[in-house]
Amino acid sequence: MDDMSNNERRRPKFKKVDKHSGIPAYVQVMNQVKTEIILGRLVPGDQLPPVRELETMFDVNVNTILKALDRLKSEGVLSSEQGVGYFVTSNIAIESPIIDELRGFVRKIKDVGLDLYTIILLIEEVWKNE
Amino acid sequence: MDDMSNNERRRPKFKKVDKHSGIPAYVQVMNQVKTEIILGRLVPGDQLPPVRELETMFDVNVNTILKALDRLKSEGVLSSEQGVGYFVTSNIAIESPIIDELRGFVRKIKDVGLDLYTIILLIEEVWKNE
DNA sequence: TATAGTGTTATAGTTATATATAACACATAA
DNA sequence: TTATGTGTTATATATAACTATAACACTATA
């Protein structure tokens, strides 16, 4: 059982951005935060770590953090209160049976020996032509 | 039956890059070209359209095209001959049973109502934690 | 040889991305 | 009220990405 009361702050683990990936840092930050919410590891009401802490976790400048969070605010996923913090507002979590299905799929594909990058290209292609 | 002789030039269809996606244009060009090869719609020996034609198809500058093709040369997927053209060199095509499997997966996921962007985030996440 | 079609290189300028640094504004609790 | 923790804004700088434009180099063919 989870001993955190509802809106108590969880401490998500974020990874440093990959500065050589060709993907802008602020996009990588957006992706990581959004993934936590989609997986239900952050739920509506949860507060994010302070921006200066995020700065360290992601290893990017505050302005880059703010740019990312600002985009997520525009998407309606986050809100912020000056002097207080950033909060998850929208429930975009995916149900776990779907995630399990996805896990099975990934395992199968990995067995074939394809790499992640190739798979993503193919899914985009197939998705757009169905 | 295909009435093209082996190394005759196919005419791949490319789409204009999305300049507001946050993904660098040259990366988008790389992705589209690579996808054609992975799907076997371009095969080793095939010649790409001239760079000035690609410029129009993708709606980006020649330099951006060259940057993309240059990266693919580094990956060993393409080669070029001055005065002649760009050619597909590497066979990175995926077998069609795998693609079919993927098609089935995408159909299932679409039925659930998820969007492409969300799926890609999830696959990356699951992939890295298996 | 001349011409057209191809890739290649170069230059200059613009915009987007990211950094470092500092100051400011608001909320909460001592 | 004061201090601390939070978000916010601003400025200056650096680098990457992208564009427009032009010239150059090689190949193939008429």
Short mmCIF file of C-alpha atoms (C1' of nucleotides) in Angstrom, two decimals:
data_model
loop_
_atom_site.label_atom_id
_atom_site.label_comp_id
_atom_site.label_asym_id
_atom_site.label_seq_id
_atom_site.Cartn_x
_atom_site.Cartn_y
_atom_site.Cartn_z
CA MET A 1 0.00 0.00 0.00
CA ASP A 2 1.10 3.56 -0.74
CA ASP A 3 1.64 5.58 2.42
CA MET A 4 1.66 8.97 0.72
CA SER A 5 -1.44 11.09 1.30
CA ASN A 6 -3.05 12.27 -1.87
CA ASN A 7 -1.32 15.46 -2.85
CA GLU A 8 1.95 14.89 -1.06
CA ARG A 9 4.92 15.44 -3.25
CA ARG A 10 6.37 12.44 -5.03
CA ARG A 11 10.00 12.57 -6.03
CA PRO A 12 10.22 11.61 -9.68
CA LYS A 13 13.59 10.47 -11.01
CA PHE A 14 14.66 12.34 -14.11
CA LYS A 15 17.71 11.68 -16.22
CA LYS A 16 20.18 14.17 -17.63
CA VAL A 17 19.29 15.19 -21.17
CA ASP A 18 21.35 13.84 -24.06
CA LYS A 19 22.99 16.90 -25.56
CA HIS A 20 24.14 15.08 -28.69
CA SER A 21 20.89 13.40 -29.66
CA GLY A 22 19.76 16.09 -32.09
CA ILE A 23 16.60 16.53 -30.04
CA PRO A 24 16.32 19.96 -28.38
CA ALA A 25 16.87 19.80 -24.61
CA TYR A 26 13.54 21.41 -23.78
CA VAL A 27 11.75 18.74 -25.82
CA GLN A 28 13.58 16.02 -23.91
CA VAL A 29 12.53 17.61 -20.63
CA MET A 30 8.91 17.80 -21.81
CA ASN A 31 9.03 14.15 -22.81
CA GLN A 32 10.38 12.91 -19.52
CA VAL A 33 7.87 14.84 -17.43
CA LYS A 34 4.98 13.81 -19.64
CA THR A 35 6.03 10.17 -19.53
CA GLU A 36 5.87 10.16 -15.73
CA ILE A 37 2.30 11.43 -15.92
CA ILE A 38 1.25 9.04 -18.67
CA LEU A 39 2.59 6.12 -16.65
CA GLY A 40 0.70 7.34 -13.59
CA ARG A 41 3.84 7.85 -11.54
CA LEU A 42 2.77 11.47 -11.20
CA VAL A 43 -0.94 12.11 -10.73
CA PRO A 44 -3.11 15.24 -10.70
CA GLY A 45 -2.37 17.28 -7.60
CA ASP A 46 1.24 16.17 -7.38
CA GLN A 47 3.82 18.88 -7.14
CA LEU A 48 6.99 18.82 -9.23
CA PRO A 49 10.40 19.37 -7.65
CA PRO A 50 11.44 23.05 -7.57
CA VAL A 51 12.76 24.39 -10.86
CA ARG A 52 16.25 24.82 -9.44
CA GLU A 53 16.23 21.18 -8.50
CA LEU A 54 14.99 20.18 -11.95
CA GLU A 55 17.84 22.24 -13.35
CA THR A 56 20.28 19.92 -11.61
CA MET A 57 18.40 16.70 -12.37
CA PHE A 58 18.19 17.40 -16.11
CA ASP A 59 21.53 19.22 -16.24
CA VAL A 60 20.16 22.16 -18.20
CA ASN A 61 19.62 25.83 -17.45
CA VAL A 62 16.54 27.15 -15.60
CA ASN A 63 15.38 28.89 -18.74
CA THR A 64 15.35 25.60 -20.56
CA ILE A 65 13.32 24.03 -17.74
CA LEU A 66 10.88 26.93 -17.84
CA LYS A 67 10.48 26.64 -21.59
CA ALA A 68 9.59 22.97 -21.25
CA LEU A 69 7.18 23.46 -18.34
CA ASP A 70 5.60 26.40 -20.11
CA ARG A 71 4.80 24.21 -23.12
CA LEU A 72 3.24 21.62 -20.82
CA LYS A 73 1.16 24.37 -19.23
CA SER A 74 -0.05 25.29 -22.71
CA GLU A 75 -1.02 21.66 -23.25
CA GLY A 76 -3.01 21.76 -20.02
CA VAL A 77 -0.89 19.08 -18.37
CA LEU A 78 0.66 21.33 -15.71
CA SER A 79 -0.19 24.52 -13.87
CA SER A 80 1.97 26.76 -11.74
CA GLU A 81 1.51 29.14 -8.81
CA GLN A 82 4.12 31.75 -8.23
CA GLY A 83 5.86 31.24 -4.92
CA VAL A 84 4.39 27.78 -4.55
CA GLY A 85 5.26 25.38 -7.33
CA TYR A 86 4.31 23.41 -10.42
CA PHE A 87 1.45 20.96 -10.24
CA VAL A 88 0.10 18.14 -12.36
CA THR A 89 -3.41 19.09 -13.46
CA SER A 90 -4.49 16.70 -16.16
CA ASN A 91 -5.03 12.98 -15.94
CA ILE A 92 -3.46 11.54 -19.07
CA ALA A 93 -2.46 8.27 -17.45
CA ILE A 94 -2.78 5.09 -19.49
CA GLU A 95 -4.43 2.00 -18.03
CA SER A 96 -1.96 -0.69 -17.09
CA PRO A 97 -3.40 -3.50 -19.28
CA ILE A 98 -2.47 -1.37 -22.28
CA ILE A 99 1.01 -0.85 -20.92
CA ASP A 100 1.35 -4.59 -20.42
CA GLU A 101 0.34 -5.22 -24.00
CA LEU A 102 2.94 -2.72 -25.07
CA ARG A 103 5.55 -4.42 -22.95
CA GLY A 104 4.84 -7.69 -24.72
CA PHE A 105 5.14 -6.05 -28.08
CA VAL A 106 8.46 -4.46 -27.22
CA ARG A 107 9.83 -7.76 -25.98
CA LYS A 108 8.86 -9.45 -29.23
CA ILE A 109 10.45 -6.74 -31.35
CA LYS A 110 13.63 -6.75 -29.32
CA ASP A 111 13.96 -10.49 -29.95
CA VAL A 112 13.99 -9.80 -33.66
CA GLY A 113 17.02 -7.60 -33.13
CA LEU A 114 15.66 -4.26 -34.26
CA ASP A 115 16.83 -1.08 -32.56
CA LEU A 116 14.62 1.49 -30.89
CA TYR A 117 15.25 4.15 -33.49
CA THR A 118 14.16 1.90 -36.36
CA ILE A 119 11.02 0.82 -34.55
CA ILE A 120 9.95 4.39 -33.93
CA LEU A 121 10.45 5.28 -37.58
CA LEU A 122 8.36 2.30 -38.63
CA ILE A 123 5.55 2.99 -36.19
CA GLU A 124 5.31 6.58 -37.35
CA GLU A 125 5.17 5.40 -40.95
CA VAL A 126 2.58 2.69 -40.35
CA TRP A 127 0.52 4.99 -38.14
CA LYS A 128 0.20 7.64 -40.80
CA ASN A 129 -0.79 5.19 -43.52
CA GLU A 130 -3.59 3.18 -41.91
CA MET B 1 5.20 -7.56 -61.43
CA ASP B 2 7.59 -4.64 -61.21
CA ASP B 3 8.68 -3.43 -64.64
CA MET B 4 11.67 -1.46 -63.41
CA SER B 5 15.04 -2.95 -64.16
CA ASN B 6 17.19 -3.34 -61.10
CA ASN B 7 19.01 -0.09 -60.62
CA GLU B 8 16.61 2.15 -62.44
CA ARG B 9 15.62 5.17 -60.44
CA ARG B 10 12.51 4.89 -58.32
CA ARG B 11 10.68 8.09 -57.48
CA PRO B 12 10.13 8.14 -53.76
CA LYS B 13 7.47 10.46 -52.39
CA PHE B 14 8.71 12.71 -49.62
CA LYS B 15 6.66 15.12 -47.55
CA LYS B 16 7.48 18.67 -46.57
CA VAL B 17 9.15 18.87 -43.18
CA ASP B 18 7.15 20.16 -40.22
CA LYS B 19 8.90 23.35 -39.19
CA HIS B 20 7.05 23.64 -35.90
CA SER B 21 7.57 20.13 -34.58
CA GLY B 22 10.63 20.92 -32.51
CA ILE B 23 12.53 18.29 -34.48
CA PRO B 24 15.39 19.73 -36.56
CA ALA B 25 14.61 19.74 -40.28
CA TYR B 26 17.71 17.75 -41.22
CA VAL B 27 16.66 15.01 -38.77
CA GLN B 28 13.24 14.85 -40.38
CA VAL B 29 14.84 14.51 -43.81
CA MET B 30 17.10 11.72 -42.54
CA ASN B 31 14.11 9.95 -41.05
CA GLN B 32 12.03 10.04 -44.21
CA VAL B 33 14.83 8.78 -46.43
CA LYS B 34 15.79 6.06 -43.99
CA THR B 35 12.20 4.92 -43.66
CA GLU B 36 11.93 4.37 -47.40
CA ILE B 37 14.97 2.13 -47.24
CA ILE B 38 13.85 0.24 -44.15
CA LEU B 39 10.53 -0.48 -45.83
CA GLY B 40 12.29 -1.69 -48.95
CA ARG B 41 10.77 0.96 -51.17
CA LEU B 42 14.32 2.02 -51.94
CA VAL B 43 16.86 -0.75 -52.38
CA PRO B 44 20.65 -0.86 -52.75
CA GLY B 45 21.62 0.55 -56.12
CA ASP B 46 18.67 2.92 -56.33
CA GLN B 47 19.43 6.53 -57.04
CA LEU B 48 17.84 9.35 -55.07
CA PRO B 49 16.25 12.32 -56.83
CA PRO B 50 18.72 15.19 -57.45
CA VAL B 51 19.39 17.37 -54.41
CA ARG B 52 17.66 20.36 -55.99
CA GLU B 53 14.57 18.26 -56.42
CA LEU B 54 14.77 17.04 -52.83
CA GLU B 55 15.04 20.68 -51.83
CA THR B 56 11.60 21.28 -53.31
CA MET B 57 10.05 18.06 -52.05
CA PHE B 58 11.09 18.63 -48.45
CA ASP B 59 10.78 22.42 -48.67
CA VAL B 60 14.14 23.09 -47.10
CA ASN B 61 17.42 24.57 -48.30
CA VAL B 62 20.04 22.52 -50.21
CA ASN B 63 22.40 22.82 -47.31
CA THR B 64 19.87 21.17 -45.04
CA ILE B 65 19.42 18.35 -47.56
CA LEU B 66 23.18 17.91 -47.78
CA LYS B 67 23.51 17.83 -44.00
CA ALA B 68 20.94 15.05 -43.82
CA LEU B 69 22.43 13.00 -46.68
CA ASP B 70 25.89 13.48 -45.27
CA ARG B 71 24.81 11.93 -41.98
CA LEU B 72 23.31 8.99 -43.84
CA LYS B 73 26.60 8.59 -45.70
CA SER B 74 28.37 8.43 -42.35
CA GLU B 75 25.94 5.73 -41.28
CA GLY B 76 26.82 3.80 -44.42
CA VAL B 77 23.29 3.91 -45.77
CA LEU B 78 24.03 6.15 -48.75
CA SER B 79 26.96 7.00 -50.98
CA SER B 80 27.40 9.79 -53.48
CA GLU B 81 29.33 10.37 -56.69
CA GLN B 82 29.99 13.92 -57.75
CA GLY B 83 28.30 14.73 -61.02
CA VAL B 84 26.21 11.59 -60.83
CA GLY B 85 24.02 11.31 -57.78
CA TYR B 86 23.21 9.76 -54.42
CA PHE B 87 22.76 6.01 -54.16
CA VAL B 88 21.40 3.58 -51.63
CA THR B 89 24.22 1.29 -50.52
CA SER B 90 23.11 -0.62 -47.47
CA ASN B 91 20.34 -3.13 -47.14
CA ILE B 92 18.58 -2.27 -43.91
CA ALA B 93 15.16 -3.40 -45.07
CA ILE B 94 12.92 -5.18 -42.59
CA GLU B 95 11.16 -8.42 -43.53
CA SER B 96 7.51 -7.96 -44.23
CA PRO B 97 6.18 -10.42 -41.61
CA ILE B 98 7.64 -8.13 -38.98
CA ILE B 99 6.01 -5.14 -40.60
CA ASP B 100 2.71 -6.97 -40.63
CA GLU B 101 3.01 -7.70 -36.96
CA LEU B 102 3.71 -4.06 -36.39
CA ARG B 103 0.68 -3.08 -38.42
CA GLY B 104 -1.49 -5.24 -36.21
CA PHE B 105 -0.05 -3.68 -33.11
CA VAL B 106 -0.64 -0.16 -34.38
CA ARG B 107 -4.24 -0.98 -35.28
CA LYS B 108 -4.87 -2.30 -31.79
CA ILE B 109 -3.35 0.74 -30.14
CA LYS B 110 -5.27 3.11 -32.36
CA ASP B 111 -8.51 1.46 -31.32
CA VAL B 112 -7.72 2.33 -27.73
CA GLY B 113 -7.61 5.98 -28.74
CA LEU B 114 -4.01 6.82 -27.96
CA ASP B 115 -2.15 9.30 -30.10
CA LEU B 116 1.12 8.65 -31.91
CA TYR B 117 3.15 10.94 -29.72
CA THR B 118 2.05 9.19 -26.54
CA ILE B 119 2.81 5.76 -27.97
CA ILE B 120 6.30 6.76 -28.94
CA LEU B 121 7.00 8.11 -25.47
CA LEU B 122 5.74 4.89 -23.94
CA ILE B 123 7.71 2.63 -26.24
CA GLU B 124 10.91 4.55 -25.48
CA GLU B 125 10.21 4.23 -21.78
CA VAL B 126 9.38 0.53 -21.86
CA TRP B 127 12.29 -0.19 -24.18
CA LYS B 128 14.83 1.34 -21.84
CA ASN B 129 13.51 -0.47 -18.78
CA GLU B 130 13.32 -4.08 -19.93
"C1'" DT C 1 33.88 20.24 -77.54
"C1'" DA C 2 29.92 22.21 -75.62
"C1'" DT C 3 25.98 21.77 -72.78
"C1'" DA C 4 22.99 20.14 -69.33
"C1'" DG C 5 22.50 17.62 -65.20
"C1'" DT C 6 24.40 16.33 -61.25
"C1'" DG C 7 27.02 16.95 -56.55
"C1'" DT C 8 29.98 20.35 -53.67
"C1'" DT C 9 31.71 24.33 -51.37
"C1'" DA C 10 31.50 28.96 -49.65
"C1'" DT C 11 29.70 33.23 -47.66
"C1'" DA C 12 26.68 36.01 -45.17
"C1'" DG C 13 22.77 36.67 -42.50
"C1'" DT C 14 18.71 35.11 -39.54
"C1'" DT C 15 16.41 32.58 -36.13
"C1'" DA C 16 16.19 29.06 -32.59
"C1'" DT C 17 18.33 26.92 -28.77
"C1'" DA C 18 20.87 27.06 -24.70
"C1'" DT C 19 23.82 29.07 -21.22
"C1'" DA C 20 25.28 32.06 -17.18
"C1'" DT C 21 23.94 35.35 -14.13
"C1'" DA C 22 21.22 38.40 -11.70
"C1'" DA C 23 17.37 40.45 -10.01
"C1'" DC C 24 12.48 40.47 -8.92
"C1'" DA C 25 7.69 38.69 -6.98
"C1'" DC C 26 4.93 35.90 -4.22
"C1'" DA C 27 3.85 32.38 -0.35
"C1'" DT C 28 4.70 30.30 3.88
"C1'" DA C 29 6.38 29.66 8.26
"C1'" DA C 30 9.48 30.99 12.08
"C1'" DT D 1 8.13 41.11 10.28
"C1'" DT D 2 11.80 38.51 8.53
"C1'" DA D 3 13.84 34.69 6.24
"C1'" DT D 4 13.53 31.08 3.18
"C1'" DG D 5 11.67 28.61 -0.58
"C1'" DT D 6 9.34 28.95 -4.46
"C1'" DG D 7 8.22 30.78 -9.47
"C1'" DT D 8 9.34 34.67 -12.91
"C1'" DT D 9 11.65 37.96 -15.76
"C1'" DA D 10 15.56 40.06 -17.90
"C1'" DT D 11 20.09 40.65 -20.14
"C1'" DA D 12 23.96 39.31 -22.53
"C1'" DT D 13 26.49 35.74 -24.86
"C1'" DA D 14 27.46 31.53 -27.49
"C1'" DT D 15 26.37 27.94 -30.55
"C1'" DA D 16 23.47 25.29 -33.67
"C1'" DA D 17 20.22 25.24 -37.25
"C1'" DC D 18 18.53 27.15 -41.30
"C1'" DT D 19 18.20 30.13 -45.28
"C1'" DA D 20 19.47 32.58 -49.62
"C1'" DT D 21 22.59 32.94 -53.03
"C1'" DA D 22 26.36 32.12 -55.79
"C1'" DA D 23 30.05 29.88 -57.67
"C1'" DC D 24 32.64 25.72 -58.60
"C1'" DA D 25 33.61 20.58 -60.08
"C1'" DC D 26 32.58 16.41 -62.15
"C1'" DT D 27 29.85 13.21 -65.48
"C1'" DA D 28 27.46 12.02 -69.39
"C1'" DT D 29 25.86 12.88 -73.76
"C1'" DA D 30 24.65 15.40 -77.92
#
